[in-house]
Coordinates of C-alpha atoms and ligand atoms in Angstrom, one line a residue:
X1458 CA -13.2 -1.5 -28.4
X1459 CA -13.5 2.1 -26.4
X1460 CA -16.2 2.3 -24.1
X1461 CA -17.0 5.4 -22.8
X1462 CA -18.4 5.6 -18.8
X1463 CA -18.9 8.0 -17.0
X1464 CA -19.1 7.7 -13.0
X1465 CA -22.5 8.2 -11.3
X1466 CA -22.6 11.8 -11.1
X1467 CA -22.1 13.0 -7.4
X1468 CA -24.7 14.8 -5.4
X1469 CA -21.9 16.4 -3.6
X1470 CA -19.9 19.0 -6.0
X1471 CA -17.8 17.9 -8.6
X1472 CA -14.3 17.9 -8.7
X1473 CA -13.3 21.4 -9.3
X1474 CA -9.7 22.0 -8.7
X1475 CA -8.2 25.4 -7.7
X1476 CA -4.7 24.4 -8.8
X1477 CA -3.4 20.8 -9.3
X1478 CA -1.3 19.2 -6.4
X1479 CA -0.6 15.6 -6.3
X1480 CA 1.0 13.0 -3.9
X1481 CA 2.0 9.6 -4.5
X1482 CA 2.6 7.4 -2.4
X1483 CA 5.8 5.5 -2.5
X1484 CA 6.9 2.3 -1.6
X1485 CA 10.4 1.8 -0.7
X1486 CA 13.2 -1.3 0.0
X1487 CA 17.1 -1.2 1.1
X1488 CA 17.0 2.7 0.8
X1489 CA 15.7 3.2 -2.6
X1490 CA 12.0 4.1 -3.8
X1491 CA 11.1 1.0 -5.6
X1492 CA 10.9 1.9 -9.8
X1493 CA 7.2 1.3 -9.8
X1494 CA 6.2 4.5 -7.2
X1495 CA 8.8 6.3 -9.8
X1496 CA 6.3 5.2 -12.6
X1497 CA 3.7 6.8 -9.9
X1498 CA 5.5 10.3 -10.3
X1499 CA 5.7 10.0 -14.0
X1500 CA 1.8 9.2 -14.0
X1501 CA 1.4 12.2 -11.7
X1502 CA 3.6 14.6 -14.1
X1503 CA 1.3 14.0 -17.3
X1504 CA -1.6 14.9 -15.0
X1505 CA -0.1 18.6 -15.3
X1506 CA 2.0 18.3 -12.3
X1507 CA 5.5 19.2 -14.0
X1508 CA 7.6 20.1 -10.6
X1509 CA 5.0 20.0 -7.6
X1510 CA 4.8 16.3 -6.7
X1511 CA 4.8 15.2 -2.9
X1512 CA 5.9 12.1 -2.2
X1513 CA 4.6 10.4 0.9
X1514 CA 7.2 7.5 2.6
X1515 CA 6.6 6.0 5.6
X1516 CA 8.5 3.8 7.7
X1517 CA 11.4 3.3 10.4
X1518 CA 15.0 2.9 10.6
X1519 CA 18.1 4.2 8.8
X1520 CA 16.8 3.0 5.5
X1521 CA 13.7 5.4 5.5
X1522 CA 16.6 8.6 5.9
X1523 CA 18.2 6.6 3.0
X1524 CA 15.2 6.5 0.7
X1525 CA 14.1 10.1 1.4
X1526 CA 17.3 11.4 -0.1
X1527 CA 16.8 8.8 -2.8
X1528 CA 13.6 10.3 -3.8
X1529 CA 14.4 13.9 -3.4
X1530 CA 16.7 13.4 -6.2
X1531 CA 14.8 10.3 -8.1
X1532 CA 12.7 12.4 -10.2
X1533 CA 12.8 16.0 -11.9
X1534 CA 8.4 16.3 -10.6
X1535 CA 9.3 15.8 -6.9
X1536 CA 9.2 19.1 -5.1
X1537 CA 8.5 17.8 -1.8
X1538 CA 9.6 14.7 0.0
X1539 CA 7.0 14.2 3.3
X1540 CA 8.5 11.2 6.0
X1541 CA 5.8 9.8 7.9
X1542 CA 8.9 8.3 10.6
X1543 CA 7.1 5.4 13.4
X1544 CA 7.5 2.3 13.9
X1545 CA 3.5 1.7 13.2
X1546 CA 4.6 2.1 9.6
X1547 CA 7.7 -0.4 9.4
X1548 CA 4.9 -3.1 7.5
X1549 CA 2.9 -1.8 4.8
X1550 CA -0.7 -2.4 6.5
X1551 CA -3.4 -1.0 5.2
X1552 CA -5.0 0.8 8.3
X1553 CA -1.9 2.7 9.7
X1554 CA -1.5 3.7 5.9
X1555 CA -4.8 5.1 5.2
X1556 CA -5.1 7.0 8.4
X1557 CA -1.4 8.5 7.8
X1558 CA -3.2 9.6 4.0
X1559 CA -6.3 11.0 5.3
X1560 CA -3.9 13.4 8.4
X1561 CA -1.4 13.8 5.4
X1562 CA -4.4 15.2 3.1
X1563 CA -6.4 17.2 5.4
X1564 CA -2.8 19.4 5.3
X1565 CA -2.2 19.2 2.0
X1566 CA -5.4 19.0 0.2
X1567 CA -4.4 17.8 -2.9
X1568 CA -6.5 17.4 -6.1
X1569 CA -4.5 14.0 -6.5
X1570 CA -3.2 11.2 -4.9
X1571 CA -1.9 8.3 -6.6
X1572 CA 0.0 4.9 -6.2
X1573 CA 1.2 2.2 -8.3
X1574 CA -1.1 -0.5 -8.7
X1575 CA 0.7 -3.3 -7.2
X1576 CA 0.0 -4.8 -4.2
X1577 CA 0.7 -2.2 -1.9
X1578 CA -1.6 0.1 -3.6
X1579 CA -3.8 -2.1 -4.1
X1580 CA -3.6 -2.9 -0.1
X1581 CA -3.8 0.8 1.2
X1582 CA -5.7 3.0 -1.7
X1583 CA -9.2 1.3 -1.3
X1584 CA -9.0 1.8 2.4
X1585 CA -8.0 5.6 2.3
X1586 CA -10.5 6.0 0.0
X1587 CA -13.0 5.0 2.2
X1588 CA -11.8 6.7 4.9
X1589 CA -11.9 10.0 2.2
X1590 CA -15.4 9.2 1.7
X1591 CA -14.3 9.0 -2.0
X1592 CA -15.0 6.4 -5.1
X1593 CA -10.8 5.8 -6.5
X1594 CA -10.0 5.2 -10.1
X1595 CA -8.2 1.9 -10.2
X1596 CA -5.4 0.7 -13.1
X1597 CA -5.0 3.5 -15.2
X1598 CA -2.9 3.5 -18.0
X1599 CA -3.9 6.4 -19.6
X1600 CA -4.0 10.0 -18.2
X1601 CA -6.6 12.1 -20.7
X1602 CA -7.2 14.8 -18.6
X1603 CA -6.8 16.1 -14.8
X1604 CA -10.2 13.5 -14.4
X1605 CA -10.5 11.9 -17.3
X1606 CA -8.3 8.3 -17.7
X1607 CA -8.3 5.0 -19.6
X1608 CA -8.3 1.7 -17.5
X1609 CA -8.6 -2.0 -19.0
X1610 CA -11.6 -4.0 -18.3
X1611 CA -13.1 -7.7 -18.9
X1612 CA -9.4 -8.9 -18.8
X1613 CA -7.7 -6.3 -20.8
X1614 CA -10.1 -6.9 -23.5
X1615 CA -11.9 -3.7 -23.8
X1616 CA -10.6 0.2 -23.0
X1617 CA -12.8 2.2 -20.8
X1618 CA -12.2 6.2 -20.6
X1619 CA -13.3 7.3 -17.0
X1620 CA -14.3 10.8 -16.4
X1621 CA -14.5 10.9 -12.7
X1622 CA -16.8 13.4 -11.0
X1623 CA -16.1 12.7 -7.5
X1624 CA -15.2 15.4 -5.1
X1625 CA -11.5 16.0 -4.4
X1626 CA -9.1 14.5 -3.7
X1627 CA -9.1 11.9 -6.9
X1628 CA -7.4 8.4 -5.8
X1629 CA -6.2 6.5 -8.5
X1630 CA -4.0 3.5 -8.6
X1631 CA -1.7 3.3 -12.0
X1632 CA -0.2 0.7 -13.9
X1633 CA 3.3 1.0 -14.4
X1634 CA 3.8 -0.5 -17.3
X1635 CA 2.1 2.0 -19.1
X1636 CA 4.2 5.3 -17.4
X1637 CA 7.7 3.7 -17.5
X1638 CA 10.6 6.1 -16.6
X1639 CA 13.4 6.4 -18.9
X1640 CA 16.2 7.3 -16.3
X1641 CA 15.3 7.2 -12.5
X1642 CA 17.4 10.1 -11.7
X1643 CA 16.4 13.7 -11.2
X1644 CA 18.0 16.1 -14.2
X1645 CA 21.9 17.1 -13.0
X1646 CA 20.7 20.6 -12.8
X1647 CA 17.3 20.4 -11.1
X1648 CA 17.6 21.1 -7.4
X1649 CA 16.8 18.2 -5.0
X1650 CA 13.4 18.2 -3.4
X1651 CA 13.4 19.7 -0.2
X1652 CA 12.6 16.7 2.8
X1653 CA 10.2 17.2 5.4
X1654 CA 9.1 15.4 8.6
X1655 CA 4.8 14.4 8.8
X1656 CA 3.4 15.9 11.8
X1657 CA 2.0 13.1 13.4
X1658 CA 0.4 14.5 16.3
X1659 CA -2.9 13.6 15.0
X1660 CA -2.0 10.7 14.6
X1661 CA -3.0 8.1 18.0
X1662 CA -1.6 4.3 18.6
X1663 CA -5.4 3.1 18.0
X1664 CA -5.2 4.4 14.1
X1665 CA -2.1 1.6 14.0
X1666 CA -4.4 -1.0 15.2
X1667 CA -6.3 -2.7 12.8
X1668 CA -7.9 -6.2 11.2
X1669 CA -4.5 -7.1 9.9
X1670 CA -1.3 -8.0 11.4
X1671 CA 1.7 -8.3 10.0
X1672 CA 3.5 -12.0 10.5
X1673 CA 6.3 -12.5 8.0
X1674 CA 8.3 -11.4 4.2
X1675 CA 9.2 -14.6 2.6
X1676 CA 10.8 -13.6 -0.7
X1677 CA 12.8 -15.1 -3.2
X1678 CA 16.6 -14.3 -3.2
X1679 CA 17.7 -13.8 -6.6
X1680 CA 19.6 -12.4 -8.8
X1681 CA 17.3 -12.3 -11.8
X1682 CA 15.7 -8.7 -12.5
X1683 CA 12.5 -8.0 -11.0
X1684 CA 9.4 -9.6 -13.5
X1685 CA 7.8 -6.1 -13.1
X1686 CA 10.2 -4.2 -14.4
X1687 CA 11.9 -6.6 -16.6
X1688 CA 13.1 -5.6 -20.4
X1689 CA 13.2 -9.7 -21.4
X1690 CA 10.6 -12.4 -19.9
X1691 CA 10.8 -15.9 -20.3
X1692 CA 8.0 -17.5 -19.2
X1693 CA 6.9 -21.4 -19.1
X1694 CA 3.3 -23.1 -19.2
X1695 CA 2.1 -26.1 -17.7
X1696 CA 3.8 -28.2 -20.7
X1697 CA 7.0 -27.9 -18.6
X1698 CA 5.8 -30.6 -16.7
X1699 CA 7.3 -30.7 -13.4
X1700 CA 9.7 -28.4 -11.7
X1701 CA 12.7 -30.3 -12.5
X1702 CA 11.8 -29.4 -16.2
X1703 CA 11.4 -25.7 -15.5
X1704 CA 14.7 -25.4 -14.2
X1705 CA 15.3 -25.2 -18.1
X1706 CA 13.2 -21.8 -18.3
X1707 CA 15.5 -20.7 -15.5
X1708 CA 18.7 -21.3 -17.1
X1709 CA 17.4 -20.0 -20.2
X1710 CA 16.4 -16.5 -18.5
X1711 CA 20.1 -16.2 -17.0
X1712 CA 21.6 -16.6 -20.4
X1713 CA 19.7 -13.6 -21.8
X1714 CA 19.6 -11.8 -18.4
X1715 CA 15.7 -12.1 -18.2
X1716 CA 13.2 -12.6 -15.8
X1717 CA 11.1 -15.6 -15.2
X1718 CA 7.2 -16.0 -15.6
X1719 CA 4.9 -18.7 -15.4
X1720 CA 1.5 -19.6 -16.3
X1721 CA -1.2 -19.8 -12.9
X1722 CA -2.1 -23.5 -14.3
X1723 CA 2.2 -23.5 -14.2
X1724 CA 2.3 -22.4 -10.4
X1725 CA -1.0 -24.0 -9.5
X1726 CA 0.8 -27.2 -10.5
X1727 CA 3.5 -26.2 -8.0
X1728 CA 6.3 -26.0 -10.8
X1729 CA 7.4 -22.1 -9.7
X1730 CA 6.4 -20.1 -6.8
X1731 CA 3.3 -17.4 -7.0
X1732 CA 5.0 -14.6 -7.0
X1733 CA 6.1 -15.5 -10.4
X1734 CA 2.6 -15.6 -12.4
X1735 CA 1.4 -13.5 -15.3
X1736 CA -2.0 -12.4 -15.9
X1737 CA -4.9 -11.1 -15.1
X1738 CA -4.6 -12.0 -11.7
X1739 CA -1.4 -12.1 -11.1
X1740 CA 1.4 -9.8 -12.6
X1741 CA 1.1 -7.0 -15.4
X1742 CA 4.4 -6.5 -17.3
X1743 CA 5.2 -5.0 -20.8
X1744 CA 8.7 -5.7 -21.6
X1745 CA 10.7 -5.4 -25.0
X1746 CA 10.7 -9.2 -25.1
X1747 CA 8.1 -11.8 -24.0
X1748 CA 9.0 -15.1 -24.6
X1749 CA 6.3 -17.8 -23.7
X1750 CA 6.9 -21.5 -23.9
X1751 CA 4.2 -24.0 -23.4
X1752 CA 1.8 -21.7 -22.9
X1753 CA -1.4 -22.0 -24.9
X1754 CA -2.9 -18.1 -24.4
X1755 CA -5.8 -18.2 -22.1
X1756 CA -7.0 -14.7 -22.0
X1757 CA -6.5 -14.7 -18.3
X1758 CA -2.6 -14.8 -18.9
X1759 CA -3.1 -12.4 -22.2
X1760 CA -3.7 -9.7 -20.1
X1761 CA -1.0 -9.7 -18.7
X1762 CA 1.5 -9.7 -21.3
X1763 CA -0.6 -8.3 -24.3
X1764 CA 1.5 -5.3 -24.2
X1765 CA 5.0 -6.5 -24.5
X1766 CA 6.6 -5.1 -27.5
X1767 CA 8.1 -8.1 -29.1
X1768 CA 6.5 -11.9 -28.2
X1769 CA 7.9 -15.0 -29.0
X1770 CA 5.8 -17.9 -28.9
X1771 CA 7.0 -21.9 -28.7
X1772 CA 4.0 -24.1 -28.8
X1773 CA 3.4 -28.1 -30.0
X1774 CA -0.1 -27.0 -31.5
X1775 CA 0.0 -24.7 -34.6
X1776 CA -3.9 -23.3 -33.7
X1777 CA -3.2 -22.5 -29.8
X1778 CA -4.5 -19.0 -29.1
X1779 CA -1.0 -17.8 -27.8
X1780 CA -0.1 -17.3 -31.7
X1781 CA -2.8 -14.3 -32.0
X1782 CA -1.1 -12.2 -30.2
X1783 CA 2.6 -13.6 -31.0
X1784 CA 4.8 -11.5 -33.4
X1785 CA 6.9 -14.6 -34.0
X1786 CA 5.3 -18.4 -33.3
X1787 CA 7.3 -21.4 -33.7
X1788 CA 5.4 -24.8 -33.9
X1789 CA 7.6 -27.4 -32.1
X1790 CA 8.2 -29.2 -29.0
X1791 CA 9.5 -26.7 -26.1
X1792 CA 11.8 -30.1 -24.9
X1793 CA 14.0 -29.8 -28.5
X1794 CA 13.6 -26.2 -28.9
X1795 CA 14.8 -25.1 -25.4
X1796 CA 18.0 -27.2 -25.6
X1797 CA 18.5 -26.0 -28.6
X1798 CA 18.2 -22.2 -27.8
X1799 CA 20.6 -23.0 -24.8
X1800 CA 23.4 -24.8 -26.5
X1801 CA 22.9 -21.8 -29.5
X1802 CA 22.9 -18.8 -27.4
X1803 CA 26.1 -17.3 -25.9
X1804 CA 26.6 -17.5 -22.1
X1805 CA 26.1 -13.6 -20.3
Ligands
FAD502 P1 -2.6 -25.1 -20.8 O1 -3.8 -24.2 -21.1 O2 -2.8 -26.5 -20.4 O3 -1.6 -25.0 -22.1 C1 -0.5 -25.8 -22.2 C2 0.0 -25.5 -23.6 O4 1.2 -26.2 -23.8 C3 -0.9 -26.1 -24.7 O5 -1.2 -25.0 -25.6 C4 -0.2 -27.2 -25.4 O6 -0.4 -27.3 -26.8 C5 1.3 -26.8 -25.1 N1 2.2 -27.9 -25.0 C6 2.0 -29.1 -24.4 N2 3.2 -29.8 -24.5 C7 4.1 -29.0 -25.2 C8 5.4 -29.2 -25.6 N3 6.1 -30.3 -25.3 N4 6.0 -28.2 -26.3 C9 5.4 -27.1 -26.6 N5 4.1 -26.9 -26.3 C10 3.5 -27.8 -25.6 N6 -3.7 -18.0 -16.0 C11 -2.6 -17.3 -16.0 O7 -1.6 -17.7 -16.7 N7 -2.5 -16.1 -15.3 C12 -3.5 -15.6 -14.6 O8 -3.3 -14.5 -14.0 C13 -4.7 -16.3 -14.6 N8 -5.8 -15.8 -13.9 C14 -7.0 -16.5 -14.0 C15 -8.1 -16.0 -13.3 C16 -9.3 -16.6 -13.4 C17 -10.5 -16.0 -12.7 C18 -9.4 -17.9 -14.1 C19 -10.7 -18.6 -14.2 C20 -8.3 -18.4 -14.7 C21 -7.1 -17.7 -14.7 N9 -5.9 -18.3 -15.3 C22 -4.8 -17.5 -15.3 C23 -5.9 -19.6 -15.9 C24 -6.1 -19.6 -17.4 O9 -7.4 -19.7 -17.7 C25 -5.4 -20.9 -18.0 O10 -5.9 -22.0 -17.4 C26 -3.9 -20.9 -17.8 O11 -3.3 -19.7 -18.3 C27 -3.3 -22.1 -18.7 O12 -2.0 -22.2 -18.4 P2 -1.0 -22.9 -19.5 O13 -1.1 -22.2 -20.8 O14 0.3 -23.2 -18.8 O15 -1.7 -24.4 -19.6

């Protein structure tokens, strides 16, 4: 289903853009701009941006000089790397952010600015959005036109092309899944993209204070790829049981070098830690394999794996939804079938 929807037109004057500019705002970690924002750039090239892309990184320390030389050579679109360097910026809050995008866009005036739609843009777009007295596009996957984009709605279930008739700037957030990168490096030949200091005179200590504080990072150290960005997903259901039995997922996502996912009735159940959900609320990823065990399909979790390339579904009940959308199904009990796969499969 396509719906078409169009934005309630503006009194003020639509978006009419003199020449196309864009920046994206990137999120960075250990000196590197994370692949996501890279997906950002990609999203912000088939807008018509080929080689005038600014990318906005903010932040402090020795890893923020790190990351800016990362980015002016981690894509071909990046002309223009802009720091935003204070220590109001170490924590991606929302109200420091949006502040540093509207002082960053009153220079720049660009027709777009975009961000990945994880959490952080999530976090910081809605604010600066307000702040730009502008209505942002959120979850695109699909880039039309310079205003005209395709975002998912009731759970992934229906496509709904956007033509947005706001005033300029256009905010959007992207999914990015749907503008992966093949190679996150910049062409041999292109020249890097020049790196330049935000002015940040404009900028007082009372922007940094805001609602939110920042109290602590507790991530998971691991050595599994990032479920984002994943090329093979194995992912368990609440069938596992108990967290004892999902260690078996786990050792079955190290043999093919995958990463792990769970169902939210899975982490609600305290098996696997949030940060490891798929679905509608909780991650979006697309990778070359999903492999889903225990899971019966709930369209909550469908949306976020629908667009996987190959799924592989292990499930005790031959009419659980999960086989719908499954290129292969197997009809058995995840406890033989996982020892099975484990003792079969080759170690990495
Ligand atoms: P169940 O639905 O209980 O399914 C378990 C499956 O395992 C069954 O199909 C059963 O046949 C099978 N099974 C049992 N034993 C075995 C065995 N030994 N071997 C093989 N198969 C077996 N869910 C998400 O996953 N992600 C989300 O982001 C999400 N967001 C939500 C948002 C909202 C607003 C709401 C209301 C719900 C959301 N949910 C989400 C929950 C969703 O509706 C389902 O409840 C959940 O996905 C079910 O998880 P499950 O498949 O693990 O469990």
């Amino acid at each position: 289903l396509r719906a078409i929807r169009y934005h309630p037109i503006s009194s003020r004057i639509a978006a009419t853009y003199r020449s196309l500019s864009t920046l994206v705002l990137a999120e960075h970690e250990g000196g590197s701009i994370k692949a996501s924002s890279i997906s950002a750039v990609e999203a912000a090239k088939s807008i018509g941006n080929e080689n005038s892309v600014s990318l906005l990184l903010a932040g402090s320390g020795p890893s923020l000089k790190e990351a800016a030389e990362h980015a002016a050579l981690c894509h071909p679109s990046i002309s223009q790397v802009l720091v935003a360097e204070s220590d109001n910026f170490t924590y991606p809050l929302a109200e420091p952010w949006a502040k540093l995008i509207h002082v960053v866009h009153q220079k720049g005036d660009y027709s777009h600015i975009i961000a990945a739609s994880g959490s952080f843009g999530k976090n910081i777009v809605p604010r600066a959005a307000a702040l730009l007295d502008i209505s942002p596009v959120t979850d695109v996957t699909e880039i039309s036109d310079s205003n005209i984009f395709v975002r998912p709605i009731y759970a992934g279930n229906a496509l709904c092309t956007v033509r947005y008739t706001g005033s300029s700037p256009c905010m959007l957030t992207v999914r990015s899944t749907s503008f992966s990168v093949a190679s996150t490096s910049a062409d041999s030949n292109s020249k890097p993209a020049s790196i330049d200091q935000v002015d940040l005179s404009n900028f007082s200590e009372d922007d940094a204070v805001g609602k939110s504080r920042y109290i602590k990072l507790s991530s998971q150290e691991t050595e599994r790829p990032d479920l984002g960005n994943a090329r093979v997903v194995i992912t368990g259901g609440r069938a596992l049981k108990s967290a004892e039995n999902f260690k078996m997922i786990e050792k079955l996502a190290e043999k093919l070098g995958a990463a792990v996912g769970a169902t939210r009735a899975a982490v609600d159940a305290g098996y696997v830690p949030n940060d490891l959900q798929v679905g509608q609320t909780g991650k979006i990823v697309a990778p070359e394999l999903y492999m889903a065990f225990g899971v019966s399909g709930a369209i909550q979790h469908i949306a976020g794996m629908r667009d996987a390339k190959v799924i592989v579904a292990v499930n005790k009940d031959a009419d659980a939804p999960i086989f719908q959308v499954a290129d292969y199904g197997l009809v058995g009990d995840l406890f033989e079938v996982i020892p099975e796969l484990l003792e079969k499969l080759p170690d990495k």
